[in-house]
Short mmCIF file of N, CA and C in Angstrom, two decimals:
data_model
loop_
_atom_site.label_atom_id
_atom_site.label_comp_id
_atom_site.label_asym_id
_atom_site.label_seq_id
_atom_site.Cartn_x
_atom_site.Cartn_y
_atom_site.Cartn_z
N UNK A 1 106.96 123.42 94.87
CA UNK A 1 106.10 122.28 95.07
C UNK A 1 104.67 122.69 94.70
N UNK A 2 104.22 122.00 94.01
CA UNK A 2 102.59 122.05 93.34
C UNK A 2 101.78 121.85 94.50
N UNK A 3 101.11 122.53 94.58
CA UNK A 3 99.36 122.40 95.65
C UNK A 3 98.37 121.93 94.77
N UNK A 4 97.80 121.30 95.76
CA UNK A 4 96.50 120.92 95.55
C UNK A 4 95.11 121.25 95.94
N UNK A 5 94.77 121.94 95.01
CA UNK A 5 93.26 122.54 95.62
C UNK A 5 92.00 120.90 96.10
N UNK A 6 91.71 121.12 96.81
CA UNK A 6 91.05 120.29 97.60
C UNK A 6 89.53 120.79 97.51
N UNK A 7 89.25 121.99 97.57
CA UNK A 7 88.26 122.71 97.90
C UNK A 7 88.00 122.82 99.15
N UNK A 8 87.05 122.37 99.22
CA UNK A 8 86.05 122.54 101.13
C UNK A 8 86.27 121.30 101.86
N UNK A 9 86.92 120.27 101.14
CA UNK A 9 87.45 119.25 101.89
C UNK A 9 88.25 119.33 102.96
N UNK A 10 88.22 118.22 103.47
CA UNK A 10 89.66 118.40 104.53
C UNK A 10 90.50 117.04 104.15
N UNK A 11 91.58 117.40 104.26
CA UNK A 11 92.45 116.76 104.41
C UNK A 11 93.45 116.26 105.55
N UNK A 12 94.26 114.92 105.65
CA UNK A 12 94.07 114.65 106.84
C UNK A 12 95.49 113.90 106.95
N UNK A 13 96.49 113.21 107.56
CA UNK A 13 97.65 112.21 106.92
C UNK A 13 96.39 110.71 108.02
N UNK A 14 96.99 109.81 107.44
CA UNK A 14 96.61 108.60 107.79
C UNK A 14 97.33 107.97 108.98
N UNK A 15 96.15 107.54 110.17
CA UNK A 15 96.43 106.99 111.36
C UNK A 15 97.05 105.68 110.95
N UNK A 16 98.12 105.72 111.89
CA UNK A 16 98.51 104.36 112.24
C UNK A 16 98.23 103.71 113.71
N UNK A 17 97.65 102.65 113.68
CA UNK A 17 97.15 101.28 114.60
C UNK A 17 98.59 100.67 115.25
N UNK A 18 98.69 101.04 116.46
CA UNK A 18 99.85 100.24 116.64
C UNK A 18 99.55 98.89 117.53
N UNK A 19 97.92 98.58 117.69
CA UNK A 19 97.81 97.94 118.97
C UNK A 19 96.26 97.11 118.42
N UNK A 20 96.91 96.09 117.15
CA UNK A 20 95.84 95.60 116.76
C UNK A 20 95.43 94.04 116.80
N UNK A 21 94.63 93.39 117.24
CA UNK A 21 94.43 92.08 117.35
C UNK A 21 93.89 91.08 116.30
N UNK A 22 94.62 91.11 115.19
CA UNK A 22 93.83 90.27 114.52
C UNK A 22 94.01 88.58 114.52
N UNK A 23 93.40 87.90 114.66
CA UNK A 23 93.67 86.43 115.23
C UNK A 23 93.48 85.07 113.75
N UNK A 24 94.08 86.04 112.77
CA UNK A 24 94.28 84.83 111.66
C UNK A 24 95.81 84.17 111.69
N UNK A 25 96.11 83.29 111.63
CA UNK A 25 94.78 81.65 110.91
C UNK A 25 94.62 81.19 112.06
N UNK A 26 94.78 81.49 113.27
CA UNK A 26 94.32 80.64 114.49
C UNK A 26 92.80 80.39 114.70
N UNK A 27 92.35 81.78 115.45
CA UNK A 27 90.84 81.77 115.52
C UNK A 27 89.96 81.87 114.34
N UNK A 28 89.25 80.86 114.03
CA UNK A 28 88.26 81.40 112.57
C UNK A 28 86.77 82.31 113.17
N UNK A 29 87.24 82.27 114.49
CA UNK A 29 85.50 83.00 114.93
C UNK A 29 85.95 84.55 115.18
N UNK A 30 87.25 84.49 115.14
CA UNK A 30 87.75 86.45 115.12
C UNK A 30 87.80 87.21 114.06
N UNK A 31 88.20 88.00 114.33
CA UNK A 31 88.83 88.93 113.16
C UNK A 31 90.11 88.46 112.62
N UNK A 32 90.15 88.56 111.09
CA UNK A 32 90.67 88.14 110.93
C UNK A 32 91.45 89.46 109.40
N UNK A 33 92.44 89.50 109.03
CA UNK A 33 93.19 90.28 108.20
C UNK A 33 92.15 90.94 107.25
N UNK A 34 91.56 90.27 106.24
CA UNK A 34 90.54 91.00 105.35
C UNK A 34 89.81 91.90 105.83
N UNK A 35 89.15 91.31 107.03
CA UNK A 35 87.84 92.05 107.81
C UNK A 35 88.91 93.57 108.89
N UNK A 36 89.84 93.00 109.11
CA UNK A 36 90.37 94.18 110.25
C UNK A 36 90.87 95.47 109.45
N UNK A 37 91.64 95.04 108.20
CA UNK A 37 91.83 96.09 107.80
C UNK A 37 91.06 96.52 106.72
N UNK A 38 90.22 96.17 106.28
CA UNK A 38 88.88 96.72 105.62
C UNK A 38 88.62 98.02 106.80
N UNK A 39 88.30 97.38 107.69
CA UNK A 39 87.54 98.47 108.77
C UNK A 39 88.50 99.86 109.53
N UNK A 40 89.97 98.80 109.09
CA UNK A 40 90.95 100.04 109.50
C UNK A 40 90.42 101.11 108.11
N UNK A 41 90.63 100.91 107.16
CA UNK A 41 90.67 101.85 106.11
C UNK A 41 89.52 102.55 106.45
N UNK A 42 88.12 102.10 106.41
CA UNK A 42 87.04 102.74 106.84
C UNK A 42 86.92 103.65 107.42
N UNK A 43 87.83 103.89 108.77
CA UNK A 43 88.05 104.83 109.53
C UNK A 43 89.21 105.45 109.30
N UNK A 44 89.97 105.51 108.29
CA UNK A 44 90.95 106.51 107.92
C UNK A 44 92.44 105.88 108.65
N UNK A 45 92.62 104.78 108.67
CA UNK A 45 93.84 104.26 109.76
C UNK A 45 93.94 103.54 108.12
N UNK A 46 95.58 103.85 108.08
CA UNK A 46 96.44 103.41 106.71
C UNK A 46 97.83 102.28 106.81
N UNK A 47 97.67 102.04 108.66
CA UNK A 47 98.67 101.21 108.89
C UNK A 47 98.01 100.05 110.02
N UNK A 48 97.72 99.12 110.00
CA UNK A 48 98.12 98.66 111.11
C UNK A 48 99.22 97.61 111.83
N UNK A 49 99.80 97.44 112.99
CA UNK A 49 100.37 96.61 113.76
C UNK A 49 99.65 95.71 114.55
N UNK A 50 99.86 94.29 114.38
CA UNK A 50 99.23 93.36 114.52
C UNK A 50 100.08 92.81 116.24
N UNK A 51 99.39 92.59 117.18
CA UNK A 51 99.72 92.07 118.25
C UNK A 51 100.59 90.46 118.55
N UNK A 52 101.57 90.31 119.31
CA UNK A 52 101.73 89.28 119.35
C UNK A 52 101.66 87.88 119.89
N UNK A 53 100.42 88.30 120.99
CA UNK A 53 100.80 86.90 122.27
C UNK A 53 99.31 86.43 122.46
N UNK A 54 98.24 87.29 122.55
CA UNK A 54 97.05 86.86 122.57
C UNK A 54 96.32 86.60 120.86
N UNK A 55 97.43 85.37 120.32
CA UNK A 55 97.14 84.96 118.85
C UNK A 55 97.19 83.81 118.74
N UNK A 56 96.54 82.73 118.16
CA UNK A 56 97.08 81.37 117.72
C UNK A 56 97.48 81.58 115.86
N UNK A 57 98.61 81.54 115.36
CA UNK A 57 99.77 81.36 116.42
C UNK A 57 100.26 82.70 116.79
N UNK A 58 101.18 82.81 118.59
CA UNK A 58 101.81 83.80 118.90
C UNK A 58 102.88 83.79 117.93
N UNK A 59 103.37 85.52 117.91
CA UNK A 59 104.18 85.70 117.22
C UNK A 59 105.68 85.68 117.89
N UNK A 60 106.22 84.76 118.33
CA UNK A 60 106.95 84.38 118.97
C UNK A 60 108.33 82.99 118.83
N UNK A 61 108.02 83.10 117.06
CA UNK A 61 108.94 82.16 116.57
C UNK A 61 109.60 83.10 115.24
N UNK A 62 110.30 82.30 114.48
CA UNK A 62 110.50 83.05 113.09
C UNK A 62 109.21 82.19 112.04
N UNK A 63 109.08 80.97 112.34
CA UNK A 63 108.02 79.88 111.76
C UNK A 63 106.35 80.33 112.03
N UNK A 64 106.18 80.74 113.52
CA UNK A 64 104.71 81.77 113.79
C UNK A 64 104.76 82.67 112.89
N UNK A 65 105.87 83.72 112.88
CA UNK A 65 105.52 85.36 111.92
C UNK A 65 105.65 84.67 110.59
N UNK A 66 106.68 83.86 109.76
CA UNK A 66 106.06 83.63 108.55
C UNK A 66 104.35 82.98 108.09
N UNK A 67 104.17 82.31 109.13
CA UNK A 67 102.61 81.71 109.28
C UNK A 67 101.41 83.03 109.02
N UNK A 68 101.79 83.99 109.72
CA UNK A 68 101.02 84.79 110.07
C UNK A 68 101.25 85.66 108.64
N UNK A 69 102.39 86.30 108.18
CA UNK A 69 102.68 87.00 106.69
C UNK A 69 101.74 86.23 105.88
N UNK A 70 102.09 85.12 105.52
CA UNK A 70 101.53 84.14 104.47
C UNK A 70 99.72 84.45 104.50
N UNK A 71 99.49 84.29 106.37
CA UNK A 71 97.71 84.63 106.14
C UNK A 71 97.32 85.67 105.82
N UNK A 72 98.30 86.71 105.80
CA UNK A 72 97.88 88.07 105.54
C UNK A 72 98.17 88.29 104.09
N UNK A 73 98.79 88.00 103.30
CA UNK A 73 99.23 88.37 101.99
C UNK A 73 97.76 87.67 101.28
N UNK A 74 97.69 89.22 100.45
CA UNK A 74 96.47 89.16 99.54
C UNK A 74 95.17 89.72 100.34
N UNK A 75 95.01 90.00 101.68
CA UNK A 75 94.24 89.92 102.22
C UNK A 75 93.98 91.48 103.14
N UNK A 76 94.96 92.52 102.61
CA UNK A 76 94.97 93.51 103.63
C UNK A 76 94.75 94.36 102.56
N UNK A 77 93.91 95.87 103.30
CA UNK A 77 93.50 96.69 102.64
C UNK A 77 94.33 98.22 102.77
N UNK A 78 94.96 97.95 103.92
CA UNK A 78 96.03 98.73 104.50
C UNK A 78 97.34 98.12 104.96
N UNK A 79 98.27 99.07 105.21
CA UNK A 79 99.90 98.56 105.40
C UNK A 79 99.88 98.01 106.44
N UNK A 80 100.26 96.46 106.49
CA UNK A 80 100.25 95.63 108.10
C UNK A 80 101.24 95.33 108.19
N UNK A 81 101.47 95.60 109.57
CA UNK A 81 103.51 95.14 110.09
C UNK A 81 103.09 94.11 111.66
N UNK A 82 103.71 93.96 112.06
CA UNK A 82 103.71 92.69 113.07
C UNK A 82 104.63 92.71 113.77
N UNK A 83 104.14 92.92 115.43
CA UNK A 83 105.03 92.85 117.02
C UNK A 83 105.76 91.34 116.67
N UNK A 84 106.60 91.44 116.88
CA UNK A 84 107.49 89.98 117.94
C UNK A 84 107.13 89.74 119.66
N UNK A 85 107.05 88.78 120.01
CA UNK A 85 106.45 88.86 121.30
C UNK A 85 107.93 87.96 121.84
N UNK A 86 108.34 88.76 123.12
CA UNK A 86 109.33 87.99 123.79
C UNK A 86 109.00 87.91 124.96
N UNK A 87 109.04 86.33 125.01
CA UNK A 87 108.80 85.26 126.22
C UNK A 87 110.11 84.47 126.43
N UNK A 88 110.07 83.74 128.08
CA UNK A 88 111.02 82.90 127.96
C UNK A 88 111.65 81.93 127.12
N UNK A 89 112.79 82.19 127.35
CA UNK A 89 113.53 80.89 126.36
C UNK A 89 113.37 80.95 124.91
N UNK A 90 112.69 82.34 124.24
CA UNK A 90 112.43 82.56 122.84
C UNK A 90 113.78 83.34 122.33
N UNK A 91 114.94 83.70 122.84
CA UNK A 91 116.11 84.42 122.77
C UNK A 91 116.53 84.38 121.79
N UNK A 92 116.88 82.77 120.99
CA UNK A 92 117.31 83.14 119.77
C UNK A 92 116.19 83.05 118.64
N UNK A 93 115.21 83.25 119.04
CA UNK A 93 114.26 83.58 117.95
C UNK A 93 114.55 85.08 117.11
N UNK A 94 114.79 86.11 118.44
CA UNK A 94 114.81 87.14 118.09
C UNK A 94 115.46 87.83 116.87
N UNK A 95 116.58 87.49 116.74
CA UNK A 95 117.67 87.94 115.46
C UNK A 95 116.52 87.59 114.17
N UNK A 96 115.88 86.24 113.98
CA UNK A 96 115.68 86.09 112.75
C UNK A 96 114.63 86.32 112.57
N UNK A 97 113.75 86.89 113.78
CA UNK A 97 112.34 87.66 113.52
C UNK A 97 112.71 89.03 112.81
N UNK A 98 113.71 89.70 113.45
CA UNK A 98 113.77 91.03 112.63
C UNK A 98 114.28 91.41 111.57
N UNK A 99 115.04 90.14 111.57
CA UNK A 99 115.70 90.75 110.05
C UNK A 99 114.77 89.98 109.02
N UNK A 100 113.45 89.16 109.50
CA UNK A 100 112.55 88.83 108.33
C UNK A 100 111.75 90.12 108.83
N UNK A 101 111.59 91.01 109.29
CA UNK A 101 110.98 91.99 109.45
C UNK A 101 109.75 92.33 110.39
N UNK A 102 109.78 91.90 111.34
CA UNK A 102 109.05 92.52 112.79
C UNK A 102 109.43 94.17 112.91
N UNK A 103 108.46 94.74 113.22
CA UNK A 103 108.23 96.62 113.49
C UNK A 103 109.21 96.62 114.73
N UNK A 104 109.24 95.70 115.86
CA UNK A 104 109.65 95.26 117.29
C UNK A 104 109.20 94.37 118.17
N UNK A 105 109.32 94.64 119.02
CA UNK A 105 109.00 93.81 119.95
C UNK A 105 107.70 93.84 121.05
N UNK A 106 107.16 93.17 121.56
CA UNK A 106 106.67 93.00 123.15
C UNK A 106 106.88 92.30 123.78
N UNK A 107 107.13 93.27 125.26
CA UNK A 107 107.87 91.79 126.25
C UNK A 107 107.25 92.72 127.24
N UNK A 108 106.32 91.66 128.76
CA UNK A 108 106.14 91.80 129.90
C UNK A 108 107.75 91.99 131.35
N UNK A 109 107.43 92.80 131.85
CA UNK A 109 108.37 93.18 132.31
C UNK A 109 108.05 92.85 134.04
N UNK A 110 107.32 92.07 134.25
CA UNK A 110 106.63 91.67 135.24
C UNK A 110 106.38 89.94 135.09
N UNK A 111 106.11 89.41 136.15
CA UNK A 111 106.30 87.71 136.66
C UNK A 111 104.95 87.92 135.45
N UNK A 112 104.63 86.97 134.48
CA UNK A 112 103.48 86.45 133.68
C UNK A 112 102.50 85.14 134.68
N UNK A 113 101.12 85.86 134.56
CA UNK A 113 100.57 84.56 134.59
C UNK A 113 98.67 84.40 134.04
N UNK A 114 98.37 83.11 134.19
CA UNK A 114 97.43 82.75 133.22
C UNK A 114 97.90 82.57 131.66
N UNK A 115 96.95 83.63 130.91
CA UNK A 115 97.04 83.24 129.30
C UNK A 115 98.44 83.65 128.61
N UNK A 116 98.98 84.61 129.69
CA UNK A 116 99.85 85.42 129.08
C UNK A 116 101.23 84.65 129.37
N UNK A 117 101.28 83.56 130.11
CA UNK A 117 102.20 82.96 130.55
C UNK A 117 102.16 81.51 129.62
N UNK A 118 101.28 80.65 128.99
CA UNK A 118 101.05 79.70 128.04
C UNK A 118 101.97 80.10 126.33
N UNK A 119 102.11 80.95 126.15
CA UNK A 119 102.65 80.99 125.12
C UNK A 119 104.09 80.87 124.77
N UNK A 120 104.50 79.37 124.45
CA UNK A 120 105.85 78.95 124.66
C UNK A 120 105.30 78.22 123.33
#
């Protein structure tokens, strides 16, 4: 295997983000795909994972995560993958979130309430 002289550099492998909020196309006053992973790259992070429940829309349908792909395509500067969020009564969502390709899942394992309980 060939080396690479680098010199006095350092070299480094690229962070991955597993715990990222970006709130496109819901919120237009957040962050949103262009701007988040611009800034991931900035700081040397080559992946991120996009959150699923504190989003308009949550990622919590198969119709939300294509919504959310669509806002992101063209728009990322780094590799973005996307939680499934499991809430009540979303059961058979699940199968066709992953095989369109969700990283996994998040699910509260505790009674929900307030914001975290609205997302149906």
């Amino acid at each position: 295997m060939p080396g690479l002289d680098v010199g006095d550099r350092l070299v480094m492998p690229g962070v991955v983000d597993c715990h990222v909020h970006v709130n496109e196309p819901g919120r237009i006053t957040w962050e949103g795909y262009w701007t988040a992973t611009r800034a991931a790259a900035a700081g040397g992070v080559t992946t991120i994972v996009d959150m699923p429940l504190n989003s308009i829309p949550p990622t919590t349908t198969l119709s939300n995560f294509q919504e959310k792909m669509k806002a992101a395509t063209g728009q990322c500067f780094v590799d973005t993958a996307f939680w499934g969020g499991v809430i009540p009564d979303n059961q058979l969502e699940l199968r066709p979130m992953i095989q369109a390709g969700v990283a996994g899942f998040k699910c509260f394992l505790i009674q929900q309430v307030g914001w975290m309980s609205s997302h149906t």
